[in-house]
Amino acid sequence: MKAILFLSLAFLKKRKRQTIVSTLGFAISVTAFIVMSSIMFGFQKYFIQQVIDIEAHISIKPKEEIAEDRLIRRVDNESLIKALGSRPKEKDKILGWRDIMKRLEEHPEILGVAPHLESKGILKYGAKEKPVSLIGIEPFLEARTSVIERFLEKKNLSSLETHKDSIIIGKIVARDLGITETGKRVVLTLPNGQTKIMKVVDFFNSGITNIDASRVYIPLKTLQALLERVDEVNVLIIRIRDVKRAEALARELRAEIKYEVESWQKAYLNFLKIFKIQNMITYMIVFAIITVSAFGIFNIIMMTVMEKRKEIAILMAMGYSSKDITLIFLCIGLITSVLGGLLGFIFAYGILEYLANLDLELEGLLKSKGFILDRSPYYYLLGFVLSFLFSLIASLYPAYRASKLNPVEIFRSL
Amino acid sequence: MVLLELRDITKRVGQELILKRVSLRVETGEFIAIIGPSGSGKSSLLYIMGLLDRPTSGTILYRNEIIEWKDAVINRLRNQKLGFVFQFHYLIPELNVLENVMAPQLKAGRSYGEAKERALELLTRLGLDAKSKRQVFEISGGEMQRVAIARALANNPEILLCDEPTGNLDTKNTQRVMEIFEELNQEGTTIVMVTHDMSLAERAKRVIEMRDGEIVADR
Ligand SMILES: Nc1ncnc2c1ncn2[C@@H]1O[C@H](COP(=O)(O)OP(=O)(O)OP(=O)(O)O)[C@@H](O)[C@H]1O
Ligand SMILES: [Mg+2]
């Protein structure tokens, strides 16, 4: 092993330019892997965490009407016209919600349940108008079922309890209306034409653009009164102990509850799918980079083997076995990737450090100050292992070729 | 004592028989010159004696033991018992003079320090101590060949096999190499040397002449 290291290091040292180029190739791959993983997963994990904190882990709502279903059923019964005329619209409410809540709260995996009445509305401030998603909440119960207070700038959830005309509005709603501080009065208009002047008591800032740009909280009782839907709710939100169990638990609940039971994974399925595609594309790019550097090392080692036939022959004459020769060239590839990997760590650390301290406003799916990074050492390890494996694969064939050279043929050819 | 013995060695390359049932015994301490016209099979014979090439048929014995053609056995013999010097020096340009002489020793398992010490000792003996830190391409052709000899001697081989070792050298360097061989032989190293040069062959104790893949004279 001593002899093998001695020779592979000599080859690496004396062929500096090649060594530097191939080391840089691996360094760039490892850097790309670490930086892209940190950015991508940083963003995705943050997004999911925010979603888990704000949104119901599981929500219960009235089933959506599927008109086609009914139509076809009636057509089968040869009474299409009647079917169209008499299609009953299921009421947008949960019957017996207090009983359901009580039952759910006894479930050992459920931490809390809260009622919602959700509706559309329009907020007006001065000349500006903005359509919003209205949620009527019981502040005390709400606090038990989501980490809503974490996102409130003034932590003033209790105002909703004490003042019937309190309203908490999303940060982007506020920005679009031109409201910069609490205490301002806005006009809320509901689908039934009712209007009410509300007082902004807090801002809601989750960072998730589509929530902050539409969501508005008001007291449940106020919304019920405005919509003339006394004691009605149309959503129950559930917080559970283990968020990963949401889908399994939702399935379990579906058996007992005749309403739609939806886990957060289902509700955010589109986002999760987009993340998957995003991950795939990113990794395809990273793999392309690693593949290029692997081809680089393949080429260099292959060339070295071809140029070094004489040296390989004399090493064999000295008693170096085929295995030794294989190992010498494998070591050349592997040492390159290890050096490249370590250099990549330094590059990646530097870039992430820079990105982490970057002061810029980003607004896409998420609104954030600077990049949200997941700076896990796991990505360093994985990037390192990947480039190591790729260089192993790339060096294997040339190393094997070197070991199969016949020294006599080489001695004769000179 | 018979050091190396070939029995009925045949080597076929394609349709051509380049060695035809060659038998040969090399005794400890001999200095053998192999002569013969070009293409007569001198190199082919030397490659087989040096376990670099596997005969098509026949038996090779080392110290009266039949050699099994297994990688581990062959490589150990090549490393420990045999030393090669070719017409071309085959020095490794990525290694300096000293390191070239260390390479076979490291394979033998010697420590870096031991290998270095032994290499310096050999280079000093061959008058190259001042050049030990030089790169291979920074020394003359005669010096390169002497480094190659030092490398062949690095693990104290029992037989030194040389294929026209002076073929690329001028008279002065040729004389120097021959003196080295004679000195080594006096100290007990067995030497087998292929040469075209009759005056050099005369200096050997035994001369084997080859023709068309056969030994035609042995004196
Ligand atoms: N790989 C090969 N393919 C075809 N023929 C070969 C091969 N190797 C050797 N030969 C033939 O074997 C014969 C012996 O070759 P060898 O090199 O042993 O001769 P030699 O006596 O060393 O000659 P020289 O003095 O020119 O070095 C020659 O006829 C050569 O052409
Ligand atoms: Mg020859």
XYZ file of C-alpha atoms and ligand atoms in Angstrom:
665
model
C 0.000 0.000 0.000
C 2.936 2.256 0.791
C 4.338 1.643 -2.674
C 0.958 2.308 -4.276
C 0.467 5.623 -2.517
C 4.051 6.562 -3.248
C 3.533 6.043 -6.972
C 0.050 7.524 -7.299
C 1.130 10.626 -5.402
C 4.193 10.916 -7.636
C 1.984 10.732 -10.727
C -0.381 13.330 -9.285
C 2.445 15.645 -8.256
C 4.334 15.518 -11.520
C 1.254 16.050 -13.664
C 0.200 19.185 -11.888
C -1.933 20.742 -14.562
C -4.057 17.645 -15.048
C -4.329 17.155 -11.311
C -5.444 20.724 -10.757
C -7.998 20.634 -13.563
C -9.571 17.387 -12.431
C -9.506 18.407 -8.778
C -11.304 21.615 -9.680
C -13.853 19.616 -11.636
C -14.740 17.626 -8.556
C -14.572 20.692 -6.348
C -17.156 22.418 -8.537
C -19.450 19.378 -8.533
C -19.300 19.056 -4.783
C -19.845 22.793 -4.360
C -22.836 22.725 -6.689
C -24.301 19.777 -4.852
C -23.934 21.312 -1.403
C -25.046 24.825 -2.329
C -28.004 23.727 -4.412
C -29.150 21.221 -1.794
C -28.883 23.805 0.962
C -30.856 26.393 -0.953
C -33.482 24.016 -2.245
C -34.098 22.049 0.902
C -33.723 25.141 3.037
C -36.560 26.692 1.124
C -38.698 23.581 0.977
C -38.264 22.587 4.606
C -39.021 26.134 5.712
C -42.088 26.273 3.522
C -43.372 22.976 4.859
C -42.619 23.960 8.440
C -44.529 27.224 8.021
C -47.422 25.380 6.426
C -47.490 22.863 9.253
C -47.489 25.651 11.808
C -50.163 27.835 10.231
C -52.432 25.385 8.574
C -54.543 22.654 10.007
C -52.744 19.357 10.119
C -56.066 17.862 9.269
C -59.202 19.766 8.280
C -62.796 18.640 8.155
C -65.135 20.361 5.722
C -68.351 19.682 3.874
C -67.959 17.446 0.862
C -67.755 19.220 -2.457
C -70.697 18.625 -4.694
C -69.812 16.587 -7.706
C -72.611 17.449 -10.072
C -71.552 15.086 -12.878
C -71.863 12.131 -10.593
C -75.429 12.888 -9.751
C -76.317 13.664 -13.315
C -75.074 10.356 -14.595
C -76.823 8.494 -11.844
C -80.083 10.144 -12.708
C -79.601 9.558 -16.424
C -79.258 5.900 -15.651
C -82.597 6.156 -13.918
C -83.982 7.773 -17.102
C -84.997 10.969 -15.354
C -82.422 13.476 -16.470
C -84.585 16.593 -16.463
C -85.828 15.976 -13.014
C -82.311 15.427 -11.862
C -81.140 18.753 -13.205
C -84.034 20.553 -11.675
C -83.832 18.985 -8.305
C -80.094 18.757 -7.766
C -79.882 19.495 -4.079
C -77.073 21.715 -2.940
C -75.520 20.294 0.166
C -75.346 22.948 2.814
C -71.963 24.554 3.379
C -71.841 23.671 7.029
C -70.898 20.994 9.489
C -73.832 19.654 11.417
C -73.268 18.725 15.023
C -69.789 20.221 15.022
C -69.640 20.483 18.795
C -70.199 16.757 19.144
C -67.610 16.000 16.476
C -65.142 18.300 18.231
C -65.718 16.618 21.543
C -65.224 13.205 20.006
C -62.061 14.242 18.226
C -60.557 15.821 21.319
C -60.661 12.478 23.057
C -58.390 10.968 20.402
C -54.919 10.448 21.922
C -53.097 11.698 18.842
C -55.084 14.917 18.581
C -53.815 17.968 20.426
C -56.630 20.334 19.657
C -59.626 21.078 17.459
C -60.967 24.494 16.470
C -64.027 25.607 14.501
C -63.796 27.919 11.510
C -66.364 29.718 9.456
C -64.692 30.540 6.175
C -65.986 32.874 3.533
C -64.935 35.378 0.919
C -65.017 39.088 1.472
C -63.697 42.408 0.302
C -61.672 44.791 2.410
C -61.697 48.485 1.671
C -59.263 51.025 3.033
C -59.669 54.500 1.661
C -59.899 54.123 -2.082
C -58.197 50.722 -2.122
C -59.999 47.404 -2.240
C -58.807 43.874 -1.857
C -60.621 40.534 -2.042
C -59.738 38.363 0.950
C -60.323 34.950 2.440
C -62.161 35.468 5.670
C -61.766 33.123 8.563
C -63.956 33.431 11.611
C -62.108 31.974 14.580
C -62.408 31.356 18.295
C -59.050 32.828 19.333
C -58.603 30.608 22.368
C -59.262 27.382 20.461
C -57.306 28.621 17.467
C -54.206 29.090 19.579
C -54.394 25.447 20.558
C -54.628 24.175 17.017
C -52.081 26.247 15.154
C -49.015 28.240 16.041
C -50.812 31.321 14.749
C -49.417 33.622 17.436
C -45.917 33.021 16.174
C -46.858 34.818 12.978
C -48.611 37.772 14.594
C -46.478 40.860 14.664
C -48.070 42.253 17.838
C -49.064 38.909 19.387
C -52.501 40.437 19.814
C -54.735 37.439 19.204
C -56.734 38.099 22.362
C -58.200 41.312 20.901
C -60.363 39.077 18.770
C -61.787 37.702 21.977
C -62.529 41.041 23.553
C -63.509 43.239 20.612
C -66.106 42.053 18.138
C -64.873 44.418 15.444
C -61.233 43.280 15.562
C -59.562 42.081 12.415
C -56.145 40.573 11.817
C -54.957 40.959 8.250
C -52.170 39.354 6.241
C -49.035 41.405 5.872
C -49.319 41.578 2.098
C -53.033 42.412 2.297
C -52.006 45.272 4.551
C -49.274 46.370 2.221
C -51.586 46.284 -0.806
C -54.186 48.335 1.026
C -51.526 50.739 2.235
C -51.923 50.003 5.932
C -48.701 50.253 7.873
C -49.852 50.300 11.473
C -52.540 48.804 13.676
C -55.552 50.777 14.788
C -56.653 51.649 11.251
C -60.259 51.048 10.315
C -61.245 49.089 7.248
C -64.608 48.310 5.664
C -65.423 44.639 5.302
C -67.992 43.659 2.678
C -69.444 40.164 2.600
C -70.987 38.159 -0.269
C -74.473 38.827 1.092
C -73.921 42.546 0.874
C -73.450 43.145 4.576
C -70.730 45.580 5.501
C -68.993 46.355 8.756
C -66.247 48.673 9.871
C -63.442 46.673 11.455
C -60.385 47.759 13.393
C -57.010 46.290 12.413
C -55.478 44.900 15.607
C -52.578 42.902 14.225
C -50.718 41.771 11.125
C -50.211 38.224 10.109
C -46.842 37.459 8.551
C -46.107 33.818 7.734
C -43.777 34.464 4.835
C -45.892 32.302 2.565
C -47.006 34.707 -0.104
C -50.382 33.281 -1.015
C -51.475 33.157 2.619
C -50.238 36.601 3.604
C -51.809 38.087 0.480
C -55.329 36.865 1.160
C -55.950 35.728 4.710
C -57.928 37.740 7.226
C -59.057 36.635 10.691
C -62.102 37.984 12.524
C -64.047 36.711 15.547
C -66.214 33.704 14.709
C -69.306 35.260 16.266
C -68.918 38.439 14.230
C -68.718 36.534 10.979
C -71.651 34.304 11.913
C -73.734 37.377 12.658
C -72.746 39.170 9.455
C -73.519 36.148 7.314
C -76.695 35.448 9.293
C -75.469 31.947 9.973
C -75.911 31.687 13.702
C -73.765 29.023 15.345
C -72.721 27.606 11.977
C -69.190 26.573 11.106
C -67.919 25.061 7.870
C -64.441 23.864 8.792
C -62.931 22.095 11.776
C -59.194 22.270 12.030
C -57.187 19.665 13.887
C -53.705 19.790 15.324
C -51.991 16.465 15.917
C -48.950 15.255 17.778
C -46.993 13.839 14.834
C -47.463 15.765 11.586
C -46.136 12.869 9.557
C -49.121 10.828 10.694
C -51.609 13.340 9.284
C -52.501 11.361 6.197
C -52.827 8.088 8.091
C -54.947 9.712 10.749
C -57.108 11.444 8.145
C -57.791 8.076 6.593
C -58.779 6.725 9.981
C -61.109 9.658 10.640
C -62.750 9.362 7.247
C -64.308 6.125 8.390
C -66.137 7.818 11.262
C -66.932 11.247 9.894
C -69.191 11.823 6.946
C -67.450 15.040 5.988
C -64.383 15.586 3.847
C -61.251 14.880 5.936
C -58.099 16.311 4.443
C -54.493 16.131 5.654
C -52.054 18.972 5.093
C -50.118 16.772 2.693
C -53.256 16.452 0.546
C -54.038 20.146 0.812
C -50.516 21.057 -0.274
C -50.126 18.189 -2.704
C -49.443 20.526 -5.600
C -46.628 22.222 -3.738
C -45.133 18.945 -2.663
C -45.291 17.761 -6.253
C -43.598 20.931 -7.464
C -40.883 20.390 -4.875
C -40.337 16.900 -6.168
C -39.959 18.165 -9.716
C -37.693 20.943 -8.499
C -35.510 18.433 -6.667
C -35.365 16.249 -9.725
C -34.318 19.062 -12.014
C -31.723 20.315 -9.574
C -30.241 16.886 -9.124
C -30.221 16.321 -12.846
C -28.121 19.459 -13.205
C -25.819 18.440 -10.375
C -25.488 14.942 -11.794
C -24.645 16.425 -15.160
C -21.844 18.432 -13.554
C -20.540 15.428 -11.633
C -20.749 13.295 -14.751
C -18.711 15.837 -16.679
C -16.013 15.855 -14.038
C -16.133 12.070 -13.874
C -15.593 11.965 -17.633
C -12.735 14.385 -17.105
C -11.013 12.090 -14.658
C -11.800 9.094 -16.849
C -10.109 10.801 -19.754
C -7.103 11.894 -17.784
C -6.507 8.495 -16.244
C -7.087 6.758 -19.547
C -4.547 9.077 -21.174
C -2.104 8.538 -18.337
C -2.456 4.784 -18.737
C -1.799 5.041 -22.466
C 1.190 7.339 -22.014
C 2.589 5.362 -19.110
C 2.639 1.939 -20.722
C 6.419 1.749 -20.408
C 6.311 2.657 -16.737
C 3.521 0.166 -16.097
C 5.559 -2.547 -17.832
C 8.661 -1.874 -15.749
C 6.593 -1.785 -12.560
C 5.261 -5.210 -13.469
C 8.806 -6.415 -14.103
C 9.702 -5.157 -10.616
C 7.010 -7.368 -9.159
C 4.031 -5.033 -8.989
C 0.939 -7.184 -9.461
C -2.044 -6.421 -11.658
C -3.889 -5.539 -8.483
C -1.187 -3.059 -7.495
C -1.388 -1.407 -10.910
C -5.192 -1.212 -10.670
C -4.891 0.332 -7.225
C -2.316 2.916 -8.354
C -4.676 4.279 -10.993
C -7.742 3.998 -8.769
C -5.846 5.960 -6.141
C -5.070 8.672 -8.672
C -8.803 9.040 -9.333
C -9.839 8.773 -5.715
C -7.207 11.136 -4.348
C -8.307 13.654 -6.970
C -11.908 13.359 -5.887
C -11.011 13.583 -2.205
C -8.948 16.711 -2.806
C -11.746 18.062 -5.001
C -14.270 17.214 -2.319
C -12.346 19.027 0.399
C -11.846 22.029 -1.842
C -15.568 21.852 -2.628
C -16.330 22.006 1.113
C -14.383 25.229 1.370
C -16.060 26.734 -1.709
C -19.513 25.638 -0.584
C -18.991 26.918 2.935
C -17.839 30.256 1.562
C -20.755 30.581 -0.830
C -23.315 29.586 1.811
C -21.749 31.988 4.277
C -22.073 34.724 1.680
C -25.673 33.828 0.833
C -26.608 33.626 4.492
C -25.405 37.157 5.104
C -26.883 38.555 1.936
C -29.328 41.331 2.689
C -32.015 41.189 0.059
C -35.794 40.931 -0.152
C -37.037 37.841 -1.892
C -40.652 37.295 -2.735
C -41.879 34.263 -4.584
C -43.706 31.366 -3.067
C -42.116 32.590 0.131
C -41.262 36.066 1.268
C -37.991 36.197 3.093
C -35.002 38.288 3.982
C -32.115 36.637 2.196
C -31.872 32.959 1.424
C -33.345 30.379 3.729
C -30.616 27.766 3.855
C -30.518 24.291 5.219
C -26.847 24.122 6.123
C -26.807 20.523 7.182
C -23.418 18.723 7.234
C -25.325 15.862 5.695
C -25.131 17.555 2.270
C -21.373 17.873 2.620
C -21.105 14.199 3.385
C -23.448 13.218 0.583
C -21.693 15.443 -1.973
C -18.382 13.969 -0.951
C -19.614 10.397 -1.167
C -21.209 11.067 -4.561
C -18.090 12.516 -6.118
C -16.043 9.720 -4.571
C -18.341 7.115 -6.102
C -18.369 8.810 -9.480
C -14.597 9.001 -9.584
C -14.367 5.394 -8.479
C -16.608 4.377 -11.357
C -14.708 6.613 -13.769
C -11.275 5.309 -12.732
C -12.276 1.674 -12.640
C -12.061 1.001 -16.360
C -8.753 2.762 -17.111
C -7.236 1.177 -14.003
C -8.430 -2.211 -15.138
C -7.007 -1.596 -18.607
C -3.660 -0.676 -17.080
C -3.595 -3.891 -15.087
C -4.215 -5.955 -18.207
C -1.199 -4.625 -20.107
C 1.310 -7.255 -21.103
C 4.819 -6.103 -20.154
C 6.540 -8.257 -22.768
C 4.533 -6.705 -25.585
C 5.581 -3.297 -24.346
C 9.251 -4.203 -23.992
C 9.216 -5.637 -27.480
C 7.563 -2.608 -29.020
C 10.554 -0.420 -28.160
C 23.815 -25.408 -7.280
C 21.242 -24.967 -10.041
C 19.520 -21.654 -9.576
C 17.246 -21.535 -12.572
C 16.364 -24.352 -14.897
C 14.336 -24.409 -18.104
C 13.019 -27.753 -19.320
C 11.698 -28.182 -22.845
C 10.516 -24.632 -23.130
C 8.468 -23.886 -26.220
C 7.036 -20.498 -27.097
C 4.583 -20.112 -29.889
C 3.413 -16.741 -31.163
C 0.567 -17.223 -33.598
C 1.766 -19.933 -36.013
C 5.418 -19.235 -35.380
C 7.524 -21.241 -32.933
C 9.981 -18.707 -31.555
C 11.470 -21.076 -28.967
C 11.728 -24.778 -29.755
C 12.103 -27.112 -26.770
C 14.833 -25.092 -25.129
C 16.460 -26.551 -22.011
C 18.985 -24.652 -19.925
C 20.474 -24.714 -16.448
C 21.825 -21.638 -14.772
C 24.123 -22.316 -11.831
C 24.718 -19.968 -8.938
C 27.469 -17.503 -9.653
C 27.519 -17.928 -13.426
C 28.020 -15.103 -15.895
C 26.280 -16.172 -19.099
C 26.209 -14.298 -22.378
C 23.500 -15.140 -24.897
C 24.417 -14.368 -28.482
C 22.877 -15.026 -31.860
C 21.503 -13.260 -34.907
C 18.606 -10.894 -34.765
C 15.312 -12.705 -34.452
C 16.901 -15.892 -33.108
C 14.892 -15.723 -29.877
C 17.395 -14.283 -27.373
C 14.994 -11.771 -25.887
C 12.167 -14.285 -25.911
C 14.286 -16.668 -23.896
C 15.307 -13.975 -21.444
C 11.677 -12.918 -20.879
C 10.815 -16.486 -20.014
C 13.822 -16.873 -17.710
C 12.731 -13.673 -16.019
C 9.151 -14.887 -15.607
C 7.914 -11.931 -17.639
C 6.427 -14.196 -20.280
C 4.704 -17.504 -19.878
C 6.000 -20.335 -22.044
C 3.563 -22.194 -24.287
C 4.859 -25.444 -22.846
C 7.717 -26.664 -20.664
C 8.739 -26.283 -17.065
C 10.672 -23.630 -15.185
C 12.357 -24.488 -11.903
C 13.786 -22.095 -9.388
C 16.214 -23.700 -6.959
C 14.916 -27.097 -8.088
C 11.308 -26.229 -7.440
C 8.783 -26.147 -10.232
C 7.359 -22.681 -10.555
C 3.587 -22.563 -10.476
C 2.380 -19.802 -12.737
C 0.395 -17.933 -10.105
C 0.390 -14.159 -9.809
C 1.516 -14.155 -6.198
C 4.408 -16.556 -6.838
C 5.555 -14.875 -10.041
C 5.369 -11.370 -8.626
C 7.276 -12.319 -5.498
C 10.069 -13.899 -7.560
C 10.203 -10.917 -9.905
C 10.401 -8.597 -6.938
C 12.809 -10.482 -4.685
C 14.949 -12.805 -6.778
C 15.192 -11.323 -10.249
C 16.566 -8.059 -11.543
C 16.095 -6.742 -15.059
C 18.163 -4.372 -17.148
C 16.987 -3.588 -20.666
C 18.533 -1.742 -23.558
C 16.189 1.128 -22.747
C 16.414 2.353 -19.148
C 12.645 2.421 -18.409
C 13.141 4.902 -15.610
C 9.924 6.467 -14.348
C 10.072 10.184 -15.180
C 7.605 11.056 -12.390
C 10.170 9.837 -9.867
C 13.625 11.282 -9.283
C 16.777 9.171 -9.461
C 16.619 8.109 -5.835
C 12.900 7.340 -5.932
C 13.344 5.154 -9.001
C 15.702 2.964 -7.006
C 13.273 2.975 -4.080
C 10.256 1.759 -6.089
C 11.031 -2.002 -6.032
C 11.997 -1.819 -2.366
C 8.725 -0.225 -1.295
C 6.909 -3.002 -3.116
C 9.022 -5.471 -1.142
C 7.664 -3.899 2.023
C 10.696 -1.922 3.126
C 10.081 1.296 4.983
C 10.607 4.588 3.231
C 13.719 5.264 5.299
C 15.272 1.857 4.704
C 14.563 2.053 0.993
C 16.115 5.475 0.792
C 19.219 4.372 2.630
C 19.694 1.306 0.447
C 19.069 3.329 -2.716
C 21.695 5.884 -1.718
C 24.139 3.107 -0.952
C 23.661 1.576 -4.414
C 23.836 4.912 -6.179
C 27.028 5.756 -4.324
C 28.506 2.467 -5.374
C 27.652 3.188 -9.010
C 29.112 6.668 -8.719
C 25.764 8.450 -8.812
C 25.429 9.767 -5.268
C 25.705 13.350 -6.487
C 22.802 12.810 -8.890
C 20.374 11.175 -6.487
C 18.079 14.193 -6.239
C 18.100 14.808 -9.990
C 15.144 14.281 -12.242
C 15.524 11.391 -14.646
C 15.784 13.670 -17.679
C 18.509 15.732 -16.037
C 21.170 13.009 -16.271
C 23.093 11.469 -19.178
C 22.233 8.232 -21.014
C 25.085 6.339 -19.341
C 23.944 7.582 -15.957
C 20.371 6.576 -16.701
C 21.499 3.031 -17.463
C 23.483 2.900 -14.223
C 20.388 4.067 -12.326
C 18.470 1.265 -14.042
C 21.151 -1.180 -12.822
C 20.876 0.223 -9.307
C 17.108 -0.271 -9.487
C 17.575 -3.876 -10.678
C 19.886 -4.499 -7.730
C 17.660 -2.774 -5.189
C 16.194 -5.920 -3.635
C 19.447 -7.941 -3.785
C 18.377 -10.243 -6.615
C 19.971 -13.641 -7.115
C 19.950 -13.310 -10.889
C 20.445 -10.216 -12.967
C 18.876 -10.554 -16.432
C 20.111 -8.069 -19.001
C 18.868 -7.622 -22.571
C 21.535 -5.732 -24.498
C 22.246 -3.498 -21.517
C 24.943 -1.591 -23.366
C 23.073 -1.354 -26.668
C 22.504 2.373 -26.327
C 25.819 3.247 -24.709
C 29.115 4.580 -26.015
C 32.357 2.663 -25.468
C 33.267 4.406 -22.249
C 29.896 3.800 -20.641
C 29.801 0.248 -22.012
C 33.115 -0.485 -20.286
C 31.846 0.997 -17.076
C 28.674 -1.135 -17.103
C 30.695 -4.274 -17.905
C 33.034 -3.549 -15.003
C 30.029 -3.224 -12.730
C 28.655 -6.567 -13.914
C 31.986 -8.285 -13.438
C 32.304 -6.876 -9.955
C 28.762 -7.954 -9.056
C 29.426 -11.405 -10.457
C 32.579 -11.710 -8.370
C 30.486 -10.883 -5.327
C 28.137 -13.744 -6.193
C 25.348 -12.321 -8.316
C 24.415 -14.595 -11.193
C 24.231 -12.701 -14.481
C 22.585 -13.573 -17.775
C 23.257 -11.032 -20.514
C 21.964 -10.929 -24.072
C 24.372 -9.139 -26.382
C 25.263 -8.582 -30.015
C 28.793 -7.584 -29.158
C 31.184 -10.529 -29.378
C 33.916 -8.716 -27.444
C 31.515 -8.364 -24.523
C 30.340 -11.965 -24.794
C 34.001 -13.041 -24.551
C 34.159 -11.542 -21.071
C 31.407 -13.883 -19.825
C 32.307 -17.262 -18.322
C 29.797 -19.074 -20.491
C 28.419 -18.194 -23.918
C 25.158 -19.582 -25.288
C 24.469 -19.175 -28.967
C 20.965 -19.200 -30.371
C 19.627 -19.647 -33.858
C 15.994 -19.943 -34.969
C 14.671 -20.475 -31.485
C 17.145 -23.115 -30.514
C 20.386 -23.240 -28.539
C 23.033 -24.215 -31.062
C 26.135 -23.809 -28.923
C 26.866 -23.682 -25.192
C 30.498 -23.230 -24.101
N 4.607 -10.677 -30.454
C 5.199 -11.241 -31.498
N 4.503 -11.429 -32.636
C 5.075 -11.992 -33.697
N 6.320 -12.405 -33.705
C 7.072 -12.218 -32.606
C 6.536 -11.653 -31.462
N 7.492 -11.631 -30.545
C 8.588 -12.151 -31.102
N 8.342 -12.516 -32.339
C 9.269 -13.159 -33.223
O 10.024 -14.065 -32.457
C 11.309 -14.169 -32.951
C 12.317 -13.972 -31.846
O 12.288 -12.640 -31.399
P 13.263 -12.073 -30.294
O 12.911 -10.686 -30.015
O 13.310 -13.035 -29.187
O 14.653 -12.131 -31.075
P 16.046 -11.561 -30.617
O 16.988 -12.680 -30.779
O 15.952 -10.909 -29.330
O 16.350 -10.499 -31.754
P 17.112 -9.097 -31.636
O 18.536 -9.428 -31.621
O 16.713 -8.384 -32.855
O 16.651 -8.450 -30.391
C 11.439 -13.142 -34.050
O 11.334 -13.804 -35.298
C 10.257 -12.229 -33.841
O 9.817 -11.726 -35.057
Mg 16.226 -8.977 -28.591
